[in-house]
Each structure stands twice: as C-alpha cells, then as structure tokens.
Amino acid sequence: MVVELISVGTEILLGNIVNTNAAYLAEKCALLGCSLYHQTVVGDNEERMEEAIRQAIERADIVILTGGLGPTKDDLTKEVTAKVFGRKLYMDEHSRTRIRDYFEKIKSKKVTENNWKQALVPEGAIVIDNLNGTAPGLILEDKERGKAAILIPGPPNEMKPMFEHDIAPYLNKKQPEGIYSHMVKVCGIGESRAETMVADLMDAQTNPTLAPYAKTGEVHFRVTARACSEEAAEKLMGPMIEEMKKRFGDAVYTTEENVTLEESVIRLLEEKKMTVTTAESCTGGKLSGRLLNVSGASGVYNEGYITYANASKEKILGVKHETLETYGAVSEQTAAEMALGAAKAAGADAALSVTGIAGPGGGTAEKPVGLVYIGCAVNGEVTVREYRFTGNREKNRDYAVARAITLLREELLKRA
Amino acid sequence: MVVELISVGTEILLGNIVNTNAAYLAEKCALLGCSLYHQTVVGDNEERMEEAIRQAIERADIVILTGGLGPTKDDLTKEVTAKVFGRKLYMDEHSRTRIRDYFEKIKSKKVTENNWKQALVPEGAIVIDNLNGTAPGLILEDKERGKAAILIPGPPNEMKPMFEHDIAPYLNKKQPEGIYSHMVKVCGIGESRAETMVADLMDAQTNPTLAPYAKTGEVHFRVTARACSEEAAEKLMGPMIEEMKKRFGDAVYTTEENVTLEESVIRLLEEKKMTVTTAESCTGGKLSGRLLNVSGASGVYNEGYITYANASKEKILGVKHETLETYGAVSEQTAAEMALGAAKAAGADAALSVTGIAGPGGGTAEKPVGLVYIGCAVNGEVTVREYRFTGNREKNRDYAVARAITLLREELLKRA
C-alpha cells in the first residue's frame, strides 16, 4: 500500500519550523508496512493544496495530511480535501460538543466564534476525536477507487497521540503484513567502524533488513522484518540480532527502541545497588542533566557538582593545587582527582568527571579546542580517557556527555 | 523569483532523519527575497527524482536540490539533473585534485575508487568548491528559459557553509530587492498573550511584516522589510521595532537574531560585574548547562550544585532540616533557602534555585506533576516564583530552565 505525506502550513514551507511531523509519520508508516515515495510541503494556499492532493491521490493509495485544521481563515485542509473528494461539509454535533467542553473545562473560557468551523465535517468521513486539542482528525474514503485521505492536526502533541491511538490501527487493518523491528543500539564505537563491522548484513537482500542511524556518540541499527505475526517476525529477527551481539559484544546496550543510554546506565546502577555522582567543568551540567532525564534516577544519584573555576575544583573536589599548577585543569591528572574527589564528597560508589576545552576560545597548540578528559571512578579505582573532538562548542559538549555515560557503563560492567 | 526545494535522500523520505536542511534553506531563501511555494522530498530513485526536477523547473525559476552528491551508487542527483538539462558529464581536473587533497590531507588515507565520480561535472555548470567535504556544489543554468538548478551536498556541515559562501551571493545577484529582518525576542510572556499584544501589527498588510515564532518560554517576532538597501530596510523596520519595545517593555531582551536569552543574561552579569551560581533539583543540570552554553561565561560563573536529594540540599546549601520537614522539598520556602544558600556557598552575587516535580511520577493532589518553584537571590534579597507546567518530564524541565533564566534577568534589571 502506497502512502504519500503532505505537510500543510506556511510556517513549515518558509522554514519557520522544522518538519518533524513528516519524519515521525514516515517512520511510522514504514513500520506499518506501507511504501512511501513522496513527501510534499505546501503553504496555506487553496490552489496549490488542491493540486498537491490531486497529484497525491493519483499516484498513492493513501494521502496523509497534517496541519491546516485549526480555526483561522488560513486553515483550509479540510475544505480542500472535501472538494477533491466531492463531499459537502455538515455540522457534526458530537464534535461541536467536544469543542465546547474543551474550552470550558480545560481552558476555562468561552469558545471564540471561529473555533466552531472545526466541527464541520465532510459527508461520510470517519471522525476521530482529538484528545489533546480542538480539531478532530478525519478519514475520507473513496471505496470505489480504493483511495483514502487522512487528515491530522499539525501540532505534534495532538498529532502523535491521535496517530498512535486511531490512525495506526486504521492503517494496520488495511495492510495485512506488518513490519516489526528492534533497534540494536551500540555505544562507544564510531559510525564508520560500526557500519563496516556489519556491512555484509546491511548489503544483503534479506528479510530482515538492517539500517544504520547515526546518533551523537552512538550508532543505532534498525533490524526490520516483514511477517504476518509478531511471533513470526521475532523468529526472523532473532538470528540477526544474535549475530550483531556477537560482533559488537558489550557495546550493545539495548535492543529496545525506547531505551536510552542513560536509562540503561541508571538501571545498571540500580541492579548493582550503587550510587553515582558527577563533577563537570566544560559540559557545565549537561551530563548530570542527561542522567537525570531518567525517571527514578533519584535512587542512584544524590548530588553533583559544576566545578567551572579551578578554585572550585580545589574547594569542592579536593583537587590538589599542585596538580592544577603542574598539569593544568584540562589534564588526565586533574580529571582523575576530580572523579575520586567527587565520589568522596558525595559519598557515592561511582563518579564521572569531565574537564576540557569546548571552544570556540581557550585552545592552544598543546591543548587545542576539543580536547577533553573524562574520568570515571568506580569503588575507588579511577580510569581516565582522552578525547579530541572536532565539532563546535555545542557538539563537543554533547559528544563529551555521550562518551562519559558510555565510559561509566563500561567501567560498571568491568569493575562492579 | 520563485524557488522550489527538493530534498533528496531515502533516509529523509523514510523518516530516519528529520529534514532540517529544508527549514534552513526555506528561511534563507525567504530572507533573500525569493518566493517559495513547494518543498518536496524524494528518495534515491532515478525516475521519481527526474519527475520531481522536471515538475519543479516547470513551475519555479530556481530549483535547489540537497543530497545525493556522494560517492555511492545511490547518489544520483547530479546525473539526473544533467539529464533534465541535456548536459553531458566530463571529468573536472580541478575537482579531482581537490578530492585527492581532501583525502590525503584531512583524512590521511587513499581515495577509494568510488569517490572519483564526484569530480564528474555537467558541461557548462558552475563548480562550487566544497570546503568541508568531497562533493562540489553545482549550478546548472538554462539561460534561454531563465531557469537554474542548484545542487548542494546533503550533510548540514557542508551545505550551510556552501550556502552562505557561494549560493546566497549567487541568489542575491539575481534578486535585486533584498529582505532584511530583525528578530525581536520576548521572554516571560506566554505565546497567546504576546501575539494578542501585537495582533494589529501582525494583521496589517505592511512593509515591514511581523511573524511570530513560539519557542520554549519565549516568543520571537521576525520583523521583515523588503528594500533595495540595508539602510532603507532599517528605516522601514525602526518604527515597528520601537512600537514593540514600547508594548513589551523590558520583556524584549534582544533584536538580534543570534543572541540567545542565556547570552543576554551572561552579558548583563558581565556589565554589572556580578557572579551567579545555580542550585538545581529537578532540572538536574540543564539550567547550568544552558547558562554555560555561552562562551565566556567563566567570567561570571564559578561553581554550581545539583542538589537532587534532600540531604544534599541541607549539606551543600544549608537548607534547614525543619524547612524540609515542614514545607517539603518542593516549596517556596525551600526554593528561597536554596537560592540564598547557593549564593553563600559559591560566594556569588546572584543565585538561581529550582525545585519541583518534573514527572511522570512524584505528584500528589497538593503537589501535582509540573509544580516548580524557582528562586532568585540577588545581593542577598530572594524572590520565589511558583509555576505549574503541563508538559511531559522533558518539557517541564525545559520550561523551568527558561523561566529561571528569565527570572534572573528580571531581578538583575530590577535590583542590581
């Protein structure tokens, strides 16, 4: 079944916002076993929108439109789609009631006049309640020609739940074979090298297929199988996943799509009944910020330190003045003392330290921008790694954070 | 002049990566005075790519294609565009040399065979050196019909510099009138209210125009003027910007596109020769992480604290045990003591504290998820604000960070 995506909205067309909806829907549709050959963006213009919908309905079975379902005069998606499908609009009492209730209960105000138009619905359309906003979703079907148009509100916090709750099941029913996948997530190995290690698996024309996604400091491999049931899919994917685990070893930290690196490390600490702390210089809080993304991290993290100034490294972490004088703040020695000092100050079993030159200023010939030392102390033993990142300030800090969490995981697996 | 964007790449089509290139180019083209009516995404498929290019060249003056200029067999953009323009490909010695040099000097390895095809160039094309990668950019012109195709490498770190350095000047020459803009950035006022306050300016059909962009905890308004020179544009934009400053007052923290809220606050601290510290609970480091995004923040920030556990708030910040027992960690009283305690511990003139319930767990009837207290101490005087956010864990933390930085700015303007 062929799907085409049309993103409606002048703010997307003119680059005011990035089109995350299209990426989300494209990935979801692929996972539902649909084929996708075109994505288009049009502005809030009646003629061009009609042209795009007609073209899409010609060459695809299902066109999914996001955006343009709101209350303003620029919101035209429903009207234009109804025109293409030859349907009149009528006032849907159910939707009207929901809109009134939404305003009164959640927004505590009266419905402004223009909002009522969102309750107008094309004849014969399937109406999908919006659990997070006012505009209902709509499905218009042309059963004779085997075509359908699916209209979803643009705001991601309305679009995503509606897709998961109503649209995905609708598409699932139309597509007998499903696609199932696992995400094999690898940390600590660079993208080029990781892809080389499984190049044969990626190139092979097999079911399942293997596709790489580069992330900051990680590589994710989607293993995808077409099958008639989840059970059959797992049988197909199993051998490839095992082979990847064999090749990557401990670098694979999960095969579940939703598990993040920081989550897997927090869970590891919980398993081992250990606590961790952080002492950051150049990353400035981004490392602890990321670890504490994880709900429940309070069980393993009590306190942490941003030791930006040298004096602070001495005062809070007990880094020796001589060490700073002799080797400098950005050094293996300082990173080691920061990690051990943080563990002691926080009374934690493990500690991560980061000290480096994020840029753009601060670099020298001996210590260039991008030089970062990451220390990891586990039960009193400290390991330090040196990195030389080549990005801008933001990227260098993000890579340092990713490498730090990766190092903590390695050391926990090795020493604890 | 009408421009159309075609993003080439199966990884974009299938949602593996988000199409940030299109948003970047759309915004830049709009600023250069070009009209944009269509954006399309196609995969690495010869037929569909040809169809898309032909359609674009039909309805637009200039088509900009990104992606598909690499060394693999899936990279077809150049070949297909050359076919549409009826041009043969020839080996460009200049580009060949640049590719060899790139591999030898920057990557320290031999050129793999497939890379040479990137040096093939359509007859008559303008060749644009790639300063950050191997594939050159290309401009194919059909002077008779007044059409052109601009081919740019896909990776953003290659695409953006090439656009700034070579493509923008090319487009500028073709478009006599330019578009100039300022970004009036407003903090501390919600999106709906801010837009209502300037609704008349946004609706008016004037030159300059006003368009809103919602950000986390901020609203940015782009003031855009069409004019033949920067001087003329500034004359046109001046009155509107002054009017907005009158209406929003101090909530306007900059009118420069590239200045962030955290940057404007760090500069304010520098001006006032003050230092600041942070004590974070639920935001876990994201606040200090954002402040320390700013290059040169070391002049005003020495150290900060992640006081996740209650014991840590007592130990590091001196929050009274009775306060925690009586009011709880998430309270106005605790936030106040955290801020004052942090300022004292760090020896800083100002301090920010954040304590709240980010979610998804931890909420109760009296203290629901999203409840956050933000404290700001300036020269010994503390102010606390209560917020009730309604997002998920990530959004609640991001909003808390934005509000904290906004509060610091307000307090510095008021008290220092």
Coordinates of C-alpha atoms in Angstrom, one line a residue, chain B residues 45 103 105 124 156 216 244 269 271 277 353 356 391:
Chain B
N45 CA 15.2 6.7 -7.2
F103 CA 41.6 12.5 1.4
K105 CA 45.5 15.9 4.0
G124 CA 28.6 24.4 -18.6
P156 CA 24.4 20.2 7.0
T216 CA 10.2 27.3 24.9
M244 CA 7.1 46.6 20.0
L269 CA 26.1 40.0 34.6
E271 CA 28.1 44.6 32.6
T277 CA 25.5 30.3 40.8
S353 CA 17.4 27.6 42.5
G356 CA 9.9 20.9 41.5
G391 CA 4.0 19.0 29.8

